[in-house]
mmCIF file of C-alpha atoms in Angstrom:
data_model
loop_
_atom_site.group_PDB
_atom_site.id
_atom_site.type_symbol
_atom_site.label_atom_id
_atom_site.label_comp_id
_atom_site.label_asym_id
_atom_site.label_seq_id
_atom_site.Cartn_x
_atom_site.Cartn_y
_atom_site.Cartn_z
ATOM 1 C CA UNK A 1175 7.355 9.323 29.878
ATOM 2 C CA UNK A 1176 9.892 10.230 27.363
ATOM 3 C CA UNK A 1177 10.001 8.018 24.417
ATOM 4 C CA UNK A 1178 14.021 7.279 23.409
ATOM 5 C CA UNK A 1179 14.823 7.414 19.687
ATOM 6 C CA UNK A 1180 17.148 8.605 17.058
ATOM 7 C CA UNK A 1181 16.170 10.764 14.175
ATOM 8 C CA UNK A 1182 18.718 10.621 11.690
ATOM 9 C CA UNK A 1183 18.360 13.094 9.095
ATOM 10 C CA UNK A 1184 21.718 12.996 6.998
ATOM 11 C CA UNK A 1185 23.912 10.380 4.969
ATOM 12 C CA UNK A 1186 26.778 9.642 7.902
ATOM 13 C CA UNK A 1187 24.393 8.943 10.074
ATOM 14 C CA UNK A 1188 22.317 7.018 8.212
ATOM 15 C CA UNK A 1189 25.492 4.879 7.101
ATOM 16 C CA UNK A 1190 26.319 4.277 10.851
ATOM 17 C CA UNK A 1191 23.126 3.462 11.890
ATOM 18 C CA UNK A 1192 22.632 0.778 8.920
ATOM 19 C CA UNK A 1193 26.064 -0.967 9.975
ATOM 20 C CA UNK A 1194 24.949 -1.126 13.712
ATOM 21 C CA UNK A 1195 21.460 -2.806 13.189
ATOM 22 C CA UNK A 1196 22.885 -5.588 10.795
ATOM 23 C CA UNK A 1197 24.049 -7.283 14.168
ATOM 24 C CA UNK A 1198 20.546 -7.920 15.033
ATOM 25 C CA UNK A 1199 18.483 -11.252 13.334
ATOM 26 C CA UNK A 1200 15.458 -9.045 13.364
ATOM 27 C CA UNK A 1201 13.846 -5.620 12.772
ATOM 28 C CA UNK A 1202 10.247 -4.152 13.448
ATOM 29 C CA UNK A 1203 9.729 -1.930 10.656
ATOM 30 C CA UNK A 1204 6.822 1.072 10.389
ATOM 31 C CA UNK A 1205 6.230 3.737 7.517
ATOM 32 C CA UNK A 1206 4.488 6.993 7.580
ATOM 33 C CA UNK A 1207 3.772 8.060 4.191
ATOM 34 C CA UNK A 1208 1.284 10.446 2.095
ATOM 35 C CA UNK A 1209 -0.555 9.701 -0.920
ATOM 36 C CA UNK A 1210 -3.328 12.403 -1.402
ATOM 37 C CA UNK A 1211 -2.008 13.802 -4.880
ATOM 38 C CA UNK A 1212 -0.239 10.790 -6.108
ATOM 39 C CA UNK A 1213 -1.120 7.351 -7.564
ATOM 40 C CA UNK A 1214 2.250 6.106 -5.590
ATOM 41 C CA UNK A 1215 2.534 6.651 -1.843
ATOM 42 C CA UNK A 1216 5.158 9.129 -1.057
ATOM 43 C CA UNK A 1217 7.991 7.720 1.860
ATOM 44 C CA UNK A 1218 7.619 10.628 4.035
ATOM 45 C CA UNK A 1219 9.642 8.783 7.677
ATOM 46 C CA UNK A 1220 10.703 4.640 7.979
ATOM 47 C CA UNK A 1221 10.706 3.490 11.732
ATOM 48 C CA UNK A 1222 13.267 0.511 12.456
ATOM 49 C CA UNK A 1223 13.794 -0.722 16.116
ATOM 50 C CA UNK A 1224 15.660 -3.334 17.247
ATOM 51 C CA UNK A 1225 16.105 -5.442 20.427
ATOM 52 C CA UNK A 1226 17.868 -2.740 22.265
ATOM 53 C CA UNK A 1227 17.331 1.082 19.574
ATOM 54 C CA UNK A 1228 14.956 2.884 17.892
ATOM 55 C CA UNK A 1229 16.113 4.852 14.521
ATOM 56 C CA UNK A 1230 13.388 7.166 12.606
ATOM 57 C CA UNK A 1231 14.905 8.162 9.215
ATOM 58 C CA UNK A 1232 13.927 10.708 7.306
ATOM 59 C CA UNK A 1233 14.020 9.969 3.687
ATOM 60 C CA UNK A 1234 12.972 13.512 2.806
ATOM 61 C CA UNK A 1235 15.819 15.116 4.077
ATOM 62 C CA UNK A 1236 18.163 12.214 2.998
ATOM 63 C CA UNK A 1237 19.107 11.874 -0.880
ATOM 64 C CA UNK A 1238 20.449 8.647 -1.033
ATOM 65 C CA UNK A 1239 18.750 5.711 0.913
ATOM 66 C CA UNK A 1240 21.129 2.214 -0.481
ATOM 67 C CA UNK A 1241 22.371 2.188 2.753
ATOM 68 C CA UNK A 1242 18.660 1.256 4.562
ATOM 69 C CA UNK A 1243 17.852 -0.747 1.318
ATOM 70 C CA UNK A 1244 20.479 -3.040 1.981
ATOM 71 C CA UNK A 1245 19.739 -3.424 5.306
ATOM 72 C CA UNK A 1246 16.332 -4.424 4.446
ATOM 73 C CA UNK A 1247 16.583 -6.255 1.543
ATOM 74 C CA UNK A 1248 19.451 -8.401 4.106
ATOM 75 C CA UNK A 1249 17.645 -11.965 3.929
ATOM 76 C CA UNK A 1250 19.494 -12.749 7.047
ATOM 77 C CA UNK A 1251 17.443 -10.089 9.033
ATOM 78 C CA UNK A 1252 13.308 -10.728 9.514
ATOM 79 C CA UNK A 1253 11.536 -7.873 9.201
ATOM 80 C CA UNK A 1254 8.782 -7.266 11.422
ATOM 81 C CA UNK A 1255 5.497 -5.653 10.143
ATOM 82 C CA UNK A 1256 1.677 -4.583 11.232
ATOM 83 C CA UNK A 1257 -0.516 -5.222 8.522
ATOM 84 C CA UNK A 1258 2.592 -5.094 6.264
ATOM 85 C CA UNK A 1259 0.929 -4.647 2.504
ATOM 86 C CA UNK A 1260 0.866 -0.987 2.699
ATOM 87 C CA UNK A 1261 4.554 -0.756 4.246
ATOM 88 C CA UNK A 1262 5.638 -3.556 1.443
ATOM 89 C CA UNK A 1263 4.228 -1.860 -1.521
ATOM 90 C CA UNK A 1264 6.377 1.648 -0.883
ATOM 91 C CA UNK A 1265 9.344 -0.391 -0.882
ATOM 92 C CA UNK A 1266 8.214 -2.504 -4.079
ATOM 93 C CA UNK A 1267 7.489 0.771 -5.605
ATOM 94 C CA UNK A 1268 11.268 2.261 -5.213
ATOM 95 C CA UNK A 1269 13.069 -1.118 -5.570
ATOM 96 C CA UNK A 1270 10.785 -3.328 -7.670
ATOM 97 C CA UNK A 1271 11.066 -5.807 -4.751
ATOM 98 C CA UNK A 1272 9.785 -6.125 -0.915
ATOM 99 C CA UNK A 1273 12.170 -7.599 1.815
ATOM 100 C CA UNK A 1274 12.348 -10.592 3.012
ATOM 101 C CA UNK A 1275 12.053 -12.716 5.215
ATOM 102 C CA UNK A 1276 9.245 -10.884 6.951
ATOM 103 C CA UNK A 1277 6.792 -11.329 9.814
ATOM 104 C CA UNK A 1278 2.937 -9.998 9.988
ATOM 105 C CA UNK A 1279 2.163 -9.697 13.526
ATOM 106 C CA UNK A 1280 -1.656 -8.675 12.561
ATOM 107 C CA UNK A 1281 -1.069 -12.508 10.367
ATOM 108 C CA UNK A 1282 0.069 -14.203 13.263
ATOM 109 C CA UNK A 1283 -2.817 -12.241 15.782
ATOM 110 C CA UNK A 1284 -5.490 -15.118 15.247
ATOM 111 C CA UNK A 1285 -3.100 -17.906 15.908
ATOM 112 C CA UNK A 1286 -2.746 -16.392 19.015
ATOM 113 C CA UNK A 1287 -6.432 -16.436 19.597
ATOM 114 C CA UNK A 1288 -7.198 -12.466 18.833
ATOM 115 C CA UNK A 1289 -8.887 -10.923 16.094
ATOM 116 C CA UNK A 1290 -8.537 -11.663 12.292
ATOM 117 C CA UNK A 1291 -7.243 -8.620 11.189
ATOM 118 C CA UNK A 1292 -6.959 -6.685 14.817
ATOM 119 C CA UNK A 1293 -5.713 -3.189 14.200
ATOM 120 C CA UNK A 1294 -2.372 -2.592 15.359
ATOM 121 C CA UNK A 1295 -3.845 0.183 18.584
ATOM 122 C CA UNK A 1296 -6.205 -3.139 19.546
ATOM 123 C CA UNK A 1297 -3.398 -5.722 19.611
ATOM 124 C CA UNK A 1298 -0.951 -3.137 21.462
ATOM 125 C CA UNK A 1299 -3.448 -3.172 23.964
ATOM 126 C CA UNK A 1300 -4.677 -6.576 23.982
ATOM 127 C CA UNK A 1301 -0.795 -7.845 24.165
ATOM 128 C CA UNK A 1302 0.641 -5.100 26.222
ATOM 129 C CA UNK A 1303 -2.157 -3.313 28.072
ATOM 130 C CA UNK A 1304 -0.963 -0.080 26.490
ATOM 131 C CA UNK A 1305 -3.227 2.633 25.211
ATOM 132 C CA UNK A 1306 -1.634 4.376 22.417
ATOM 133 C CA UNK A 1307 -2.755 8.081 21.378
ATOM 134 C CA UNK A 1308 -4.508 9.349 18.321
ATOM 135 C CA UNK A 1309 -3.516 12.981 18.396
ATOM 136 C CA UNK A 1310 -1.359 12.346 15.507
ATOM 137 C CA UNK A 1311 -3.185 9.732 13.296
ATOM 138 C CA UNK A 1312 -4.310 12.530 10.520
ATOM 139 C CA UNK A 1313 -0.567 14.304 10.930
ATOM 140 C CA UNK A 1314 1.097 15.669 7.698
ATOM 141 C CA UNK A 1315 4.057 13.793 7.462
ATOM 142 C CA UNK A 1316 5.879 15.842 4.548
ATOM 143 C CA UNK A 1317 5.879 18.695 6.302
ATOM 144 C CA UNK A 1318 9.188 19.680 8.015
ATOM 145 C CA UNK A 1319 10.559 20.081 11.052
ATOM 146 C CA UNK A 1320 7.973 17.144 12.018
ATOM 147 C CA UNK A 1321 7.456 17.839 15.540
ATOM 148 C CA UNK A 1322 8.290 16.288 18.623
ATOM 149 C CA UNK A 1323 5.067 14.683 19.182
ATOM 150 C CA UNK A 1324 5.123 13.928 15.599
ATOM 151 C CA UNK A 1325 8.257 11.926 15.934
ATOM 152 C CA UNK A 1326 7.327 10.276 19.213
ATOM 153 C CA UNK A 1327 4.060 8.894 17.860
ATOM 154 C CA UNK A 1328 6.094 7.222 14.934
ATOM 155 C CA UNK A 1329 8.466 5.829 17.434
ATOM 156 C CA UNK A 1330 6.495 4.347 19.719
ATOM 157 C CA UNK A 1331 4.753 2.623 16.829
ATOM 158 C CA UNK A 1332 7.807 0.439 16.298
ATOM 159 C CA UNK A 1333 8.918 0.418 19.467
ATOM 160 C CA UNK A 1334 5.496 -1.802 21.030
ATOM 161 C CA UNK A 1335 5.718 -3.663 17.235
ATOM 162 C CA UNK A 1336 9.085 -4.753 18.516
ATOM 163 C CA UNK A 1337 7.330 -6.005 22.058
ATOM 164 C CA UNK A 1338 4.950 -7.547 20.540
ATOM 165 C CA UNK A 1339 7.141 -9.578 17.910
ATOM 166 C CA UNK A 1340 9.257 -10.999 20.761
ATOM 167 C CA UNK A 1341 6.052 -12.442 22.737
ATOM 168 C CA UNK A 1342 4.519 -13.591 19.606
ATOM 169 C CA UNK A 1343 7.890 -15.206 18.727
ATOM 170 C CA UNK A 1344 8.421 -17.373 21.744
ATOM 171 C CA UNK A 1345 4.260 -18.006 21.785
ATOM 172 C CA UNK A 1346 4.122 -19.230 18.126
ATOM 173 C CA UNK A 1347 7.883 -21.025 18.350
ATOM 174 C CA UNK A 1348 6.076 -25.096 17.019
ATOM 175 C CA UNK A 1349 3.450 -23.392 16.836
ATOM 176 C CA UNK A 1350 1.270 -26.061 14.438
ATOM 177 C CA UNK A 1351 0.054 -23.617 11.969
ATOM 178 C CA UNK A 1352 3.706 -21.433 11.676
ATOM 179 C CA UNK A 1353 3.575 -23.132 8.003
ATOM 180 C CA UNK A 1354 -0.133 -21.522 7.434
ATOM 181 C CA UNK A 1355 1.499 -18.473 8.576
ATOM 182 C CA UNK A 1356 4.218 -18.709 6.721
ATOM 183 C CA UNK A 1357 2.364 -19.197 3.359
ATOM 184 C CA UNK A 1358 0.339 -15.751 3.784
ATOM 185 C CA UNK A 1359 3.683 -14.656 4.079
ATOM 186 C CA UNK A 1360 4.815 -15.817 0.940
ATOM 187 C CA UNK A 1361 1.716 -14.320 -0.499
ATOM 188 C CA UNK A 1362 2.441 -10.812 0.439
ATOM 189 C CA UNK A 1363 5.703 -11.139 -1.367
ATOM 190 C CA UNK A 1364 4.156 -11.807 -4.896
ATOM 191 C CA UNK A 1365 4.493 -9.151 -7.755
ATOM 192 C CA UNK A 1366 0.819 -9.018 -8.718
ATOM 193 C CA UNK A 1367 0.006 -7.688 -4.789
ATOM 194 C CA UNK A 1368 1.621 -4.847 -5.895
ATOM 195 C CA UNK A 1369 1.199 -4.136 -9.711
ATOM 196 C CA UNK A 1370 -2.077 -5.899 -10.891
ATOM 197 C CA UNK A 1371 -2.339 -6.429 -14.399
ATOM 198 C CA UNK A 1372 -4.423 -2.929 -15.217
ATOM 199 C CA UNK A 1373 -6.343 -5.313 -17.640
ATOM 200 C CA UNK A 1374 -7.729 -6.746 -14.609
ATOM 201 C CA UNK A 1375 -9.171 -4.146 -12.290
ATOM 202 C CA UNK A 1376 -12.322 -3.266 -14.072
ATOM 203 C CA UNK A 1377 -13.603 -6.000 -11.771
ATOM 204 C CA UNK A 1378 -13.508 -3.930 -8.341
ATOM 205 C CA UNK A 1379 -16.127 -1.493 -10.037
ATOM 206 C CA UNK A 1380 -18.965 -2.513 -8.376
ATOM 207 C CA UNK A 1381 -21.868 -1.840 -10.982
ATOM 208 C CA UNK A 1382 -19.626 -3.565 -13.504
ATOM 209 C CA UNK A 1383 -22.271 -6.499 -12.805
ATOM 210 C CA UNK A 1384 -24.824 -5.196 -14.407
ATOM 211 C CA UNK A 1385 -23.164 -4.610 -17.549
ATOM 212 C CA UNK A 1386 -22.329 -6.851 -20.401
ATOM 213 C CA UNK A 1387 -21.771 -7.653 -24.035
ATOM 214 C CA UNK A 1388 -19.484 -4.403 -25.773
ATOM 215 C CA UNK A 1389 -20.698 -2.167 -22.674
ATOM 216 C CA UNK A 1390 -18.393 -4.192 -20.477
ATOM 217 C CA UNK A 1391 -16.088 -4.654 -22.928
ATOM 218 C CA UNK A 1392 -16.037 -0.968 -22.903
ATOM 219 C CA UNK A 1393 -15.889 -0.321 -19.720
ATOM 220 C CA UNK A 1394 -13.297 -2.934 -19.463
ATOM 221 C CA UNK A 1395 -10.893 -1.125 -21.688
ATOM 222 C CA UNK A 1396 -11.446 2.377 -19.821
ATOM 223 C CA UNK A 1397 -10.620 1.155 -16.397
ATOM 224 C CA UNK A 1398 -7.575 -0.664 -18.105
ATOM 225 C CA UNK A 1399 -6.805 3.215 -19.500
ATOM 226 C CA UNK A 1400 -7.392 4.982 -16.413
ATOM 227 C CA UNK A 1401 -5.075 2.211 -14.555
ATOM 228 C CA UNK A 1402 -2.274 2.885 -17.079
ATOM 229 C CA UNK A 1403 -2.791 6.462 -16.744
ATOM 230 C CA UNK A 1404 -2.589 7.161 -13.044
ATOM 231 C CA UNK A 1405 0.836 4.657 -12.846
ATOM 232 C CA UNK A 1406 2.496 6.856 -15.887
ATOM 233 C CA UNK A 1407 1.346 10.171 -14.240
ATOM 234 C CA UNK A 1408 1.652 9.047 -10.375
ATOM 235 C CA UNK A 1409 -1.906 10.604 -10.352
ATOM 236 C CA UNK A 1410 -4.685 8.961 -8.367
ATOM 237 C CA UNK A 1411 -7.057 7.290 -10.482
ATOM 238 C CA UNK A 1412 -10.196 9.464 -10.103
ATOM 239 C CA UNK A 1413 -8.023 12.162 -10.551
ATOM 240 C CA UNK A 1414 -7.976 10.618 -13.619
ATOM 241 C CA UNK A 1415 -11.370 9.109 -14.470
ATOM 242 C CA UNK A 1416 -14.099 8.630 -11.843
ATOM 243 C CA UNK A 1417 -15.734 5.217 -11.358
ATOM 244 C CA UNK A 1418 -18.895 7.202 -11.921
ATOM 245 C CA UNK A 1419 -17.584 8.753 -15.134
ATOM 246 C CA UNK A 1420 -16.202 4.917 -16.613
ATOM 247 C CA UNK A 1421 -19.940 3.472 -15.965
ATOM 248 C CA UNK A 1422 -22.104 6.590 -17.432
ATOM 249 C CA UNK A 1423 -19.903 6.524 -20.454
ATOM 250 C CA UNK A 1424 -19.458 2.435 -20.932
ATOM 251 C CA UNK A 1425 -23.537 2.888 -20.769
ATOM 252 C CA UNK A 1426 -24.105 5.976 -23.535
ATOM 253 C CA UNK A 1427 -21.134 4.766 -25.626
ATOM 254 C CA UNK A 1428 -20.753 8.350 -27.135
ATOM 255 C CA UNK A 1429 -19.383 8.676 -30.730
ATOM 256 C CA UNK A 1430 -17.809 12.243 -30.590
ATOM 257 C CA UNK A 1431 -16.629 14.965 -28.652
ATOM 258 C CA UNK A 1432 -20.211 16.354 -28.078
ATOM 259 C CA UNK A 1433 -21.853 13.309 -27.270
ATOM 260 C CA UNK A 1434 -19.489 12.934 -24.557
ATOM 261 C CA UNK A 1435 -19.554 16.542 -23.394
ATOM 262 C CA UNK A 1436 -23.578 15.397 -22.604
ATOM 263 C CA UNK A 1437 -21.992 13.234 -19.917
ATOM 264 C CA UNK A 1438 -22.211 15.484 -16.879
ATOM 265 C CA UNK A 1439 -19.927 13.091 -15.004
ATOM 266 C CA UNK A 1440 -16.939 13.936 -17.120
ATOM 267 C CA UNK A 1441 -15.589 17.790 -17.014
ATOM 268 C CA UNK A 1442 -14.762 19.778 -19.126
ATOM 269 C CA UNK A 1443 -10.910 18.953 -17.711
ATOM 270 C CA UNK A 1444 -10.716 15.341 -18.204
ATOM 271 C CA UNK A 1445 -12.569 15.532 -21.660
ATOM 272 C CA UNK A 1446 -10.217 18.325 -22.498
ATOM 273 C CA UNK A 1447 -7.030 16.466 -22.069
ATOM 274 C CA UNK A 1448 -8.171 12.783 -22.604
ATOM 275 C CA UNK A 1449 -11.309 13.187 -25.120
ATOM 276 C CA UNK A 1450 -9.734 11.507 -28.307
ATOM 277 C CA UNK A 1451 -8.268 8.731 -26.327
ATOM 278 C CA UNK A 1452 -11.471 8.001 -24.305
ATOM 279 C CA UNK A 1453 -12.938 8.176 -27.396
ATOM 280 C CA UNK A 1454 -10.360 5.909 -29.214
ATOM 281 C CA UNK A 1455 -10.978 3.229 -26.106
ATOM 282 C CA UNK A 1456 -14.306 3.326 -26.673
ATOM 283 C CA UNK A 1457 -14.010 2.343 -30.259
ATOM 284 C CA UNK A 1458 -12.055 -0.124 -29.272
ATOM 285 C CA UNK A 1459 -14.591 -2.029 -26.527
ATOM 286 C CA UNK A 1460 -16.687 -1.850 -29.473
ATOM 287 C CA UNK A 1461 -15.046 -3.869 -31.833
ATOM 288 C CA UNK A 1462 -13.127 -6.364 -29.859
ATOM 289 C CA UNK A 1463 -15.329 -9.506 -29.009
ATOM 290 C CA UNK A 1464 -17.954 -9.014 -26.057
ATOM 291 C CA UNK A 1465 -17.210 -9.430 -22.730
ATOM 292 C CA UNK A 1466 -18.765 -11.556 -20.237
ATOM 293 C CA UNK A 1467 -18.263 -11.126 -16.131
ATOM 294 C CA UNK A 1468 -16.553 -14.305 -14.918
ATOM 295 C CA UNK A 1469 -19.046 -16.600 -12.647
ATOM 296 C CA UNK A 1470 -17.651 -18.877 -10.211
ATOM 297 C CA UNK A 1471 -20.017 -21.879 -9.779
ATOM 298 C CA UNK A 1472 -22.276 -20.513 -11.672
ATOM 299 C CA UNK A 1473 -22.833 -17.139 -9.952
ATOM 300 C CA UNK A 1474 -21.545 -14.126 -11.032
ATOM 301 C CA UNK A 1475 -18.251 -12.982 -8.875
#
């Protein structure tokens, strides 16, 4: 069966399209994006549909998107979202914000009595009895023309998001958790979701554990480098520095330049173009006060 939708591709149309969806009090809202070179995630196609349209806009083709922004960032409008974090933090990213009000179907999924975090394929089917294809799942979405198959996959992603919003609606209306569900909600909107203090993240390396004292103080401060890094280069972060790379050298602690060249985990590359500052981190772990991993009831988190 065909799938109906509009691909608009140039600034009139986009400007129509944006004033005839503010009439509805809700949107379901899909993304298909690329990250494979970039720290960022690249906005390759955004997916609206509403009660009665589907739109697929293509913001690589389009120079100036305001007109969708506003239509998003409309707090009179709900915006309708699978597994929303990924979605939310490309628009945080461009507009140092993410829209609101919003709705998490894959949120709302165990009040219903499915899954904690169901995939969005498994709920489609579960709510809908709809199989959805796969063909397209590992697509490249910057490439252009996208083609029709392309284009139809994206749409019908929106188009059984906006189904499945209007059951789960009516289902959950008094619903006696809606304020439990409205709280994660709330959460997804905070800053830090989206731009962690890079101070922070030296946690998530798993064999920080078994460091301590000016090791993890020195590891500390090279994931906090690496994090600053990939943001001001929009490089991914082992692109950057490997996990591997951050625990061999918080271990050896090299001095100089050829103690760290006996790392084999850092290449030539990376110690070419960030030597003296891995170096000056390092220094710098050293001589600030040791750290300890935070414990949580007396375990280690």
């Amino acid at each position: 069966m065909a799938v109906d939708f509009q691909l608009i591709d140039d600034s009139e149309n986009l400007l129509r399209v944006c004033e005839d969806l503010r009439q509805f009090s809700w949107l379901a809202v899909d993304t298909e994006f690329e990250r494979t070179n970039t720290y960022y995630a690249e906005l390759c196609l955004l997916q609206l549909a509403s009660p009665d349209s589907t739109v697929l806009i293509d913001p690589i083709r389009i120079n100036n998107l305001e007109p969708v922004f506003a239509l998003l960032f409309d707090e009179s409008i709900i915006k309708v979202f699978h597994s929303a974090r990924q979605d939310l933090e490309i628009f945080y990213h461009l507009k140092g914000q993410v829209p609101v009000p919003l709705f998490d179907t894959q949120l709302a999924a165990p009040l219903l009595g499915y899954d904690e975090s169901i995939g969005y394929a498994n709920l489609v089917q579960a709510m809908l009895g709809v199989e959805l294809g796969k063909s397209q799942t590992r697509t490249n979405w910057k490439q252009r023309p996208l083609r029709r198959k392309q284009l139809e996959y994206a749409a019908e992603d929106v188009i059984y998001l906006a189904k499945i919003y209007e059951l789960m609606r009516d289902k959950l209306a008094g619903h006696i958790s809606e304020k439990v569900l409205d709280q994660q909600h709330e959460a997804l909107t905070r800053d830090e979701v989206y731009a962690p203090d890079p101070a922070g993240l030296w946690i998530k390396i798993r064999a920080a554990k078994s460091f301590s004292g000016n090791n993890l103080s020195v590891l500390q401060q090279l994931s906090t480098w690496r994090e600053e890094t990939a943001r001001r280069e929009n490089r991914p972060r082992k692109w950057i520095l490997s996990d591997r790379a951050i625990i061999d050298i918080a271990r050896a602690l090299p001095e100089d330049i050829d103690s760290l060249s006996d790392i084999k985990s850092v290449d030539n590359k990376t110690r070419e173009a960030y030597g003296e500052m891995l170096l000056s981190r390092i220094k710098t772990g050293i001589e600030q006060p040791p750290l300890a991993f935070p414990e949580r009831n007396g375990y280690k988190l």
